[in-house]
């Protein structure tokens, strides 16, 4: 159950809140088809990676610790190893940064509801002004994802809070996070159920979601679908820490199948219930338009689901770096935990 929770939680990340918008833009038929195709592709890729791990001499029964980067080095050589490591770290760091940004923006919105305002250090750059850095506060959510709208922020209260909560969790090994993933999985299901129920109560507008949408939106469709199924690079790390009695194939297929059903239900039903602006996502719509319960569950998704995925991504990055380049653990911790948090030009 812990393995299923870890894989499912990796799929229920930053991409899922973009799913209702692509249903409205691309139509329910292409979106459903793409999700099903990528479910099969990602599941088979994960199983091929597991077989590749078993084929390494002395690791038939997963006796050793084999990370994703180690597989690249073993099968493709040193040049492909360096190229693959850059791609791997880029993918993991991009997911971590995206989750940090969404969590920080949601935390800022929470501060507005709880304390009436949120503040931060502005770079003084917006569509209309260009001034020196200054202390900047807002007291309304606004219509965009960020409450600071078009103002470029160096630091915000929400970002600092997220960094304060996430960075200490990266001290512990991945094995210590399995029970956290189980708790998060249960909470995630409750959040998704609330989204579905609220969408049903709000009523459906068939005109919001065409059967087949604009073909120009298919590029964004493929990107969101791939982002939702971006869990394959974490499979070796999970295999290394799982219990020996866990059925790997069963865990992968159950997780991806449950993920497919989740994408359809939490994507199509809210898309039929809410009109989502092109520059927004489901969380922003629920926070700005929903009632108190919807706001609470929206905040819980960012704070408990997205934030809990960040340490996993950073720990996988650190494990690969440590095993493949034998870098000092202190350097790995500082660089790959503080680097994505330093990507704070997020507004």
Coordinates of N, CA and C in Angstrom, one line a residue, residues 73-266:
X73 N 24.3 4.8 -16.9 CA 25.7 4.6 -17.0 C 26.1 3.1 -17.4
X74 N 25.3 2.2 -16.8 CA 25.6 0.7 -17.1 C 25.3 0.3 -18.5
X75 N 24.2 0.8 -19.0 CA 23.7 0.3 -20.3 C 24.2 1.2 -21.5
X76 N 24.5 2.5 -21.3 CA 24.7 3.4 -22.4 C 26.1 4.0 -22.4
X77 N 26.8 3.9 -21.3 CA 28.2 4.4 -21.3 C 28.3 5.8 -20.6
X78 N 29.5 6.3 -20.5 CA 29.7 7.6 -19.7 C 29.2 8.8 -20.4
X79 N 29.2 8.9 -21.7 CA 28.7 10.1 -22.4 C 27.2 10.2 -22.3
X80 N 26.5 9.1 -22.5 CA 25.0 9.1 -22.3 C 24.7 9.3 -20.9
X81 N 25.6 8.8 -20.0 CA 25.3 9.0 -18.6 C 25.3 10.4 -18.2
X82 N 26.2 11.2 -18.6 CA 26.2 12.7 -18.3 C 25.0 13.4 -18.9
X83 N 24.7 13.0 -20.2 CA 23.5 13.6 -20.8 C 22.2 13.2 -20.1
X84 N 22.1 11.9 -19.7 CA 20.9 11.4 -19.0 C 20.8 12.1 -17.6
X85 N 21.9 12.2 -17.0 CA 21.9 12.9 -15.6 C 21.3 14.3 -15.7
X86 N 21.8 15.0 -16.7 CA 21.3 16.4 -16.9 C 19.8 16.4 -17.1
X87 N 19.3 15.5 -18.0 CA 17.9 15.4 -18.2 C 17.1 15.0 -17.0
X88 N 17.7 14.0 -16.2 CA 17.0 13.5 -15.0 C 16.9 14.6 -14.0
X89 N 18.0 15.3 -13.7 CA 18.0 16.3 -12.7 C 17.1 17.5 -13.2
X90 N 17.2 17.8 -14.5 CA 16.3 18.9 -15.0 C 14.9 18.6 -14.8
X91 N 14.4 17.3 -15.0 CA 13.0 17.0 -14.9 C 12.6 17.0 -13.4
X92 N 13.4 16.4 -12.5 CA 13.1 16.4 -11.1 C 13.1 17.8 -10.5
X93 N 14.0 18.6 -10.9 CA 14.1 20.0 -10.4 C 12.9 20.8 -10.9
X94 N 12.6 20.6 -12.2 CA 11.5 21.4 -12.8 C 10.2 21.1 -12.0
X95 N 9.9 19.8 -11.7 CA 8.7 19.4 -11.0 C 8.7 20.0 -9.6
X96 N 9.9 20.0 -9.0 CA 10.0 20.5 -7.6 C 9.8 22.0 -7.6
X97 N 10.4 22.7 -8.6 CA 10.2 24.2 -8.6 C 8.7 24.5 -8.9
X98 N 8.1 23.8 -9.8 CA 6.7 24.1 -10.1 C 5.8 23.8 -8.9
X99 N 6.1 22.8 -8.1 CA 5.3 22.5 -6.9 C 5.6 23.6 -5.8
X100 N 6.8 24.1 -5.8 CA 7.2 25.1 -4.8 C 6.4 26.4 -5.2
X101 N 6.4 26.7 -6.5 CA 5.7 28.0 -6.9 C 4.2 27.9 -6.6
X102 N 3.5 26.8 -6.9 CA 2.1 26.6 -6.7 C 1.8 26.7 -5.2
X103 N 2.6 26.0 -4.4 CA 2.4 25.9 -3.0 C 2.6 27.3 -2.3
X104 N 3.6 28.1 -2.8 CA 3.9 29.4 -2.3 C 2.7 30.3 -2.6
X105 N 2.2 30.3 -3.9 CA 1.1 31.1 -4.3 C -0.2 30.8 -3.5
X106 N -0.4 29.5 -3.3 CA -1.6 29.2 -2.5 C -1.4 29.6 -1.0
X107 N -0.2 29.5 -0.5 CA 0.1 29.9 0.9 C -0.2 31.4 1.0
X108 N 0.2 32.2 0.0 CA -0.1 33.6 0.0 C -1.6 33.9 0.0
X109 N -2.3 33.2 -0.7 CA -3.8 33.3 -0.8 C -4.4 33.0 0.6
X110 N -3.8 31.9 1.2 CA -4.2 31.6 2.6 C -4.0 32.7 3.6
X111 N -2.9 33.3 3.5 CA -2.6 34.4 4.4 C -3.6 35.6 4.2
X112 N -4.0 35.8 3.0 CA -5.0 36.9 2.7 C -6.3 36.5 3.4
X113 N -6.7 35.2 3.3 CA -8.0 34.8 4.0 C -7.8 34.8 5.5
X114 N -6.7 34.4 6.0 CA -6.5 34.3 7.5 C -6.1 35.6 8.1
X115 N -5.3 36.4 7.5 CA -4.8 37.6 8.1 C -5.2 38.9 7.4
X116 N -5.8 38.8 6.3 CA -6.3 40.0 5.6 C -5.2 40.5 4.6
X117 N -4.0 40.0 4.6 CA -3.0 40.5 3.6 C -1.9 39.5 3.6
X118 N -1.1 39.6 2.5 CA 0.2 38.9 2.4 C 1.2 39.9 1.8
X119 N 2.5 39.7 2.3 CA 3.5 40.7 1.9 C 4.7 40.0 1.4
X120 N 5.6 40.8 0.8 CA 6.9 40.3 0.3 C 7.7 41.4 -0.2
X121 N 8.9 41.0 -0.8 CA 9.8 42.0 -1.3 C 9.6 42.0 -2.8
X122 N 9.2 43.2 -3.4 CA 9.0 43.3 -4.8 C 10.3 43.8 -5.5
X123 N 10.4 43.3 -6.7 CA 11.5 43.7 -7.6 C 11.2 45.1 -8.2
X124 N 10.0 45.5 -8.0 CA 9.6 46.8 -8.6 C 9.3 46.7 -10.1
X125 N 9.1 45.5 -10.6 CA 8.8 45.3 -12.0 C 7.4 44.8 -12.2
X126 N 6.6 45.5 -13.1 CA 5.3 45.1 -13.5 C 5.1 45.6 -14.9
X127 N 3.8 45.4 -15.3 CA 3.5 45.8 -16.7 C 3.6 47.3 -16.8
X128 N 3.4 48.0 -15.7 CA 3.3 49.5 -15.8 C 4.4 50.2 -15.1
X129 N 5.2 49.6 -14.2 CA 6.2 50.3 -13.4 C 7.5 49.6 -13.4
X130 N 8.5 50.4 -13.1 CA 9.9 49.8 -12.9 C 10.6 50.6 -11.9
X131 N 10.5 50.2 -10.6 CA 11.1 50.9 -9.5 C 12.1 50.0 -8.8
X132 N 12.7 50.6 -7.7 CA 13.6 49.8 -6.9 C 12.8 48.8 -6.1
X133 N 13.6 47.8 -5.5 CA 13.0 46.8 -4.6 C 12.3 47.5 -3.5
X134 N 11.1 47.0 -3.1 CA 10.3 47.6 -2.0 C 9.5 46.5 -1.3
X135 N 9.0 46.9 -0.2 CA 8.1 46.0 0.6 C 6.7 46.2 -0.1
X136 N 6.1 45.1 -0.4 CA 4.8 45.1 -1.2 C 3.8 44.2 -0.5
X137 N 2.6 44.7 -0.3 CA 1.5 43.9 0.3 C 0.3 44.0 -0.6
X138 N -0.5 42.9 -0.5 CA -1.8 42.9 -1.2 C -2.8 42.3 -0.2
X139 N -4.0 42.7 -0.4 CA -5.1 42.3 0.5 C -6.3 41.6 -0.3
X140 N -6.1 41.4 -1.6 CA -7.2 40.7 -2.4 C -6.5 39.6 -3.2
X141 N -7.3 38.6 -3.5 CA -6.8 37.4 -4.3 C -6.5 37.8 -5.7
X142 N -7.4 38.6 -6.3 CA -7.2 38.9 -7.7 C -7.7 37.8 -8.6
X143 N -7.6 38.0 -9.9 CA -8.1 37.1 -10.9 C -7.1 36.1 -11.4
X144 N -5.8 36.4 -11.1 CA -4.7 35.5 -11.6 C -4.3 34.5 -10.6
X145 N -3.4 33.6 -10.9 CA -3.0 32.5 -10.0 C -2.3 33.1 -8.8
X146 N -1.5 34.1 -9.0 CA -0.8 34.8 -7.9 C -1.5 36.0 -7.4
X147 N -1.6 36.2 -6.1 CA -2.3 37.4 -5.6 C -1.5 38.6 -5.9
X148 N -0.2 38.5 -6.3 CA 0.6 39.7 -6.6 C 0.4 40.0 -8.1
X149 N -0.4 39.3 -8.8 CA -0.7 39.6 -10.2 C 0.6 39.7 -11.0
X150 N 0.8 40.8 -11.7 CA 1.9 41.0 -12.6 C 3.1 41.6 -12.0
X151 N 3.1 41.8 -10.7 CA 4.3 42.3 -10.0 C 5.3 41.2 -9.7
X152 N 6.5 41.4 -10.1 CA 7.6 40.4 -9.9 C 8.1 40.5 -8.5
X153 N 8.0 39.3 -7.8 CA 8.4 39.3 -6.4 C 9.7 38.5 -6.2
X154 N 10.5 39.1 -5.3 CA 11.8 38.4 -5.0 C 11.5 37.4 -3.9
X155 N 10.8 37.8 -2.8 CA 10.4 36.9 -1.7 C 9.0 37.2 -1.3
X156 N 8.2 36.2 -0.9 CA 6.9 36.5 -0.3 C 6.8 35.7 1.0
X157 N 5.8 36.0 1.8 CA 5.5 35.3 3.0 C 5.2 33.9 2.7
X158 N 4.4 33.6 1.6 CA 4.1 32.2 1.3 C 5.3 31.4 0.9
X159 N 6.2 32.0 0.1 CA 7.4 31.2 -0.2 C 8.3 30.9 1.0
X160 N 8.5 31.9 1.8 CA 9.3 31.6 3.0 C 8.7 30.6 3.9
X161 N 7.4 30.5 4.0 CA 6.7 29.5 4.8 C 6.9 28.1 4.2
X162 N 6.8 28.0 2.9 CA 7.0 26.7 2.2 C 8.4 26.3 2.4
X163 N 9.4 27.2 2.2 CA 10.8 26.8 2.4 C 11.1 26.3 3.8
X164 N 10.5 27.0 4.8 CA 10.7 26.7 6.2 C 10.1 25.3 6.5
X165 N 9.0 24.9 5.8 CA 8.4 23.6 6.1 C 9.1 22.5 5.3
X166 N 9.5 22.7 4.1 CA 10.0 21.7 3.2 C 11.4 21.3 3.5
X167 N 12.3 22.3 3.6 CA 13.7 22.0 3.6 C 14.1 21.1 4.8
X168 N 13.6 21.2 6.0 CA 14.0 20.3 7.1 C 13.6 18.9 6.8
X169 N 12.5 18.7 6.0 CA 12.0 17.3 5.7 C 13.0 16.6 4.8
X170 N 13.9 17.3 4.1 CA 14.8 16.7 3.2 C 16.0 16.0 3.9
X171 N 16.1 16.2 5.2 CA 17.2 15.7 6.0 C 17.0 14.1 6.1
X172 N 15.8 13.7 6.2 CA 15.5 12.3 6.4 C 15.6 11.5 5.1
X173 N 15.9 10.2 5.2 CA 16.0 9.3 4.0 C 14.6 9.0 3.5
X174 N 14.6 8.5 2.2 CA 13.3 8.3 1.6 C 12.5 7.2 2.3
X175 N 13.1 6.3 3.0 CA 12.4 5.2 3.7 C 11.5 5.8 4.8
X176 N 11.9 7.0 5.3 CA 11.1 7.6 6.4 C 9.9 8.3 5.8
X177 N 9.8 8.4 4.5 CA 8.7 9.1 3.9 C 7.5 8.2 3.4
X178 N 7.7 6.9 3.5 CA 6.7 6.0 3.0 C 5.4 6.2 3.8
X179 N 5.5 6.2 5.2 CA 4.3 6.4 5.9 C 3.6 7.8 5.7
X180 N 4.5 8.8 5.4 CA 3.9 10.1 5.1 C 3.1 10.0 3.8
X181 N 3.7 9.3 2.8 CA 3.0 9.1 1.5 C 1.7 8.4 1.7
X182 N 1.6 7.5 2.6 CA 0.3 6.8 2.9 C -0.7 7.7 3.5
X183 N -0.3 8.6 4.4 CA -1.2 9.5 5.0 C -1.7 10.5 3.9
X184 N -0.7 11.0 3.1 CA -1.0 12.0 2.0 C -1.9 11.4 1.0
X185 N -1.8 10.1 0.7 CA -2.6 9.4 -0.3 C -4.1 9.4 0.2
X186 N -4.3 9.1 1.5 CA -5.6 9.1 2.1 C -6.2 10.5 2.0
X187 N -5.5 11.5 2.3 CA -5.9 12.9 2.3 C -6.2 13.3 0.8
X188 N -5.3 12.9 -0.1 CA -5.5 13.2 -1.5 C -6.9 12.7 -2.0
X189 N -7.2 11.5 -1.7 CA -8.5 10.9 -2.1 C -9.7 11.7 -1.5
X190 N -9.5 12.2 -0.3 CA -10.6 13.0 0.3 C -10.7 14.3 -0.4
X191 N -9.6 14.9 -0.8 CA -9.6 16.2 -1.5 C -10.3 16.0 -2.9
X192 N -9.9 15.0 -3.6 CA -10.5 14.7 -4.9 C -11.9 14.4 -4.8
X193 N -12.3 13.7 -3.8 CA -13.8 13.4 -3.6 C -14.5 14.7 -3.4
X194 N -14.0 15.6 -2.7 CA -14.6 16.9 -2.4 C -14.8 17.7 -3.7
X195 N -13.7 17.7 -4.6 CA -13.8 18.3 -5.9 C -14.9 17.8 -6.7
X196 N -15.0 16.5 -6.7 CA -16.1 15.8 -7.5 C -17.5 16.1 -7.0
X197 N -17.6 16.1 -5.7 CA -19.0 16.4 -5.1 C -19.4 17.8 -5.3
X198 N -18.4 18.8 -5.2 CA -18.7 20.2 -5.4 C -19.1 20.4 -6.8
X199 N -18.4 19.7 -7.8 CA -18.7 19.9 -9.2 C -20.1 19.4 -9.5
X200 N -20.5 18.2 -8.9 CA -21.8 17.7 -9.0 C -22.9 18.6 -8.5
X201 N -22.6 19.2 -7.3 CA -23.6 20.1 -6.7 C -23.7 21.4 -7.5
X202 N -22.6 21.9 -8.1 CA -22.6 23.1 -8.9 C -23.4 23.0 -10.1
X203 N -23.5 21.8 -10.7 CA -24.3 21.6 -11.9 C -23.3 21.7 -13.1
X204 N -23.7 21.0 -14.2 CA -22.9 20.9 -15.3 C -23.3 21.8 -16.5
X205 N -22.4 22.3 -17.2 CA -22.6 23.1 -18.4 C -21.9 22.4 -19.5
X206 N -22.7 21.7 -20.3 CA -22.2 20.9 -21.4 C -21.4 21.7 -22.4
X207 N -21.8 23.0 -22.5 CA -21.1 23.9 -23.5 C -19.6 24.2 -23.1
X208 N -19.3 24.0 -21.8 CA -17.9 24.3 -21.4 C -16.9 23.3 -21.9
X209 N -17.3 22.1 -22.2 CA -16.4 21.1 -22.7 C -16.9 20.5 -24.0
X210 N -16.2 20.8 -25.1 CA -16.6 20.2 -26.4 C -16.1 18.8 -26.5
X211 N -16.6 18.1 -27.5 CA -16.2 16.7 -27.8 C -14.7 16.8 -28.3
X212 N -14.5 17.6 -29.3 CA -13.2 17.8 -29.8 C -12.9 19.3 -29.9
X213 N -11.9 19.8 -29.2 CA -11.6 21.2 -29.2 C -10.7 21.7 -30.2
X214 N -10.1 22.8 -30.0 CA -9.2 23.5 -30.9 C -7.9 22.7 -31.1
X215 N -7.6 22.4 -32.3 CA -6.3 21.6 -32.6 C -5.1 22.3 -32.1
X216 N -5.1 23.7 -32.1 CA -4.0 24.4 -31.6 C -3.6 24.2 -30.2
X217 N -4.6 23.7 -29.4 CA -4.4 23.5 -28.0 C -3.7 22.1 -27.7
X218 N -3.5 21.3 -28.7 CA -3.0 19.9 -28.5 C -1.6 19.9 -27.9
X219 N -0.8 20.9 -28.3 CA 0.6 20.9 -27.7 C 0.5 21.1 -26.2
X220 N -0.4 21.9 -25.7 CA -0.5 22.1 -24.3 C -1.1 20.8 -23.7
X221 N -2.0 20.1 -24.4 CA -2.6 18.9 -23.9 C -1.5 17.8 -23.7
X222 N -0.6 17.6 -24.7 CA 0.4 16.6 -24.5 C 1.3 17.0 -23.4
X223 N 1.7 18.3 -23.2 CA 2.5 18.7 -22.1 C 1.9 18.4 -20.7
X224 N 0.6 18.7 -20.6 CA 0.0 18.4 -19.3 C -0.2 16.9 -19.0
X225 N -0.5 16.2 -20.0 CA -0.6 14.7 -19.8 C 0.7 14.1 -19.4
X226 N 1.8 14.5 -20.1 CA 3.1 14.0 -19.8 C 3.5 14.4 -18.4
X227 N 3.2 15.7 -18.0 CA 3.5 16.1 -16.7 C 2.8 15.3 -15.6
X228 N 1.5 14.9 -15.9 CA 0.8 14.1 -14.9 C 1.4 12.7 -14.7
X229 N 2.0 12.2 -15.8 CA 2.5 10.8 -15.7 C 4.1 10.8 -15.5
X230 N 4.6 11.9 -15.0 CA 6.0 12.1 -14.8 C 6.5 11.4 -13.5
X231 N 6.3 10.1 -13.4 CA 6.6 9.4 -12.2 C 7.7 8.4 -12.4
X232 N 8.0 8.1 -13.7 CA 8.9 7.0 -14.0 C 10.3 7.1 -13.4
X233 N 10.8 8.4 -13.4 CA 12.2 8.6 -12.9 C 12.3 8.3 -11.4
X234 N 11.2 8.2 -10.7 CA 11.2 7.9 -9.2 C 11.1 6.4 -9.0
X235 N 10.8 5.6 -10.0 CA 10.6 4.2 -9.8 C 11.8 3.5 -9.2
X236 N 13.1 3.7 -9.7 CA 14.2 3.0 -9.1 C 14.4 3.3 -7.6
X237 N 14.2 4.6 -7.2 CA 14.3 4.9 -5.8 C 13.3 4.2 -5.0
X238 N 12.0 4.1 -5.5 CA 11.0 3.3 -4.7 C 11.3 1.8 -4.6
X239 N 11.8 1.2 -5.7 CA 12.1 -0.2 -5.7 C 13.2 -0.4 -4.7
X240 N 14.2 0.5 -4.6 CA 15.3 0.3 -3.6 C 14.8 0.3 -2.2
X241 N 13.7 1.0 -1.8 CA 13.3 1.1 -0.4 C 12.1 0.3 -0.1
X242 N 11.5 -0.4 -1.1 CA 10.2 -1.1 -0.8 C 10.5 -2.3 0.0
X243 N 9.4 -2.9 0.6 CA 9.6 -4.2 1.3 C 9.7 -5.3 0.2
X244 N 10.5 -6.4 0.6 CA 10.7 -7.4 -0.4 C 9.4 -8.1 -0.9
X245 N 8.4 -8.1 0.0 CA 7.2 -8.9 -0.4 C 6.2 -8.0 -1.2
X246 N 6.5 -6.8 -1.6 CA 5.7 -6.0 -2.4 C 5.7 -6.4 -3.8
X247 N 4.6 -6.6 -4.5 CA 4.5 -7.0 -5.9 C 4.7 -5.7 -6.7
X248 N 5.8 -5.6 -7.4 CA 6.1 -4.4 -8.1 C 5.1 -4.2 -9.3
X249 N 4.9 -5.2 -10.1 CA 4.0 -5.0 -11.3 C 2.6 -4.6 -10.9
X250 N 2.1 -5.3 -9.8 CA 0.8 -5.0 -9.4 C 0.7 -3.6 -8.9
X251 N 1.7 -3.1 -8.1 CA 1.7 -1.8 -7.6 C 1.7 -0.7 -8.7
X252 N 2.5 -1.0 -9.7 CA 2.5 0.0 -10.8 C 1.2 0.1 -11.6
X253 N 0.6 -1.1 -11.9 CA -0.6 -1.1 -12.7 C -1.8 -0.5 -11.9
X254 N -1.9 -0.8 -10.6 CA -2.9 -0.3 -9.8 C -2.8 1.2 -9.7
X255 N -1.6 1.7 -9.5 CA -1.3 3.1 -9.3 C -1.7 3.9 -10.6
X256 N -1.2 3.4 -11.8 CA -1.5 4.1 -13.0 C -3.0 4.0 -13.4
X257 N -3.6 2.9 -13.1 CA -5.0 2.8 -13.4 C -5.8 3.7 -12.6
X258 N -5.5 3.8 -11.3 CA -6.2 4.7 -10.4 C -5.9 6.1 -10.8
X259 N -4.7 6.4 -11.2 CA -4.4 7.8 -11.7 C -5.2 8.1 -12.9
X260 N -5.4 7.2 -13.9 CA -6.2 7.5 -15.1 C -7.6 7.8 -14.7
X261 N -8.2 7.0 -13.8 CA -9.6 7.3 -13.3 C -9.6 8.7 -12.6
X262 N -8.6 9.0 -11.9 CA -8.6 10.3 -11.1 C -8.5 11.4 -12.1
X263 N -7.7 11.3 -13.1 CA -7.6 12.4 -14.1 C -8.9 12.7 -14.8
X264 N -9.6 11.6 -15.1 CA -10.9 11.8 -15.8 C -11.9 12.5 -14.9
X265 N -12.0 11.9 -13.7 CA -13.1 12.4 -12.8 C -12.8 13.9 -12.3
X266 N -11.5 14.1 -11.9 CA -11.2 15.4 -11.3 C -10.9 16.4 -12.4

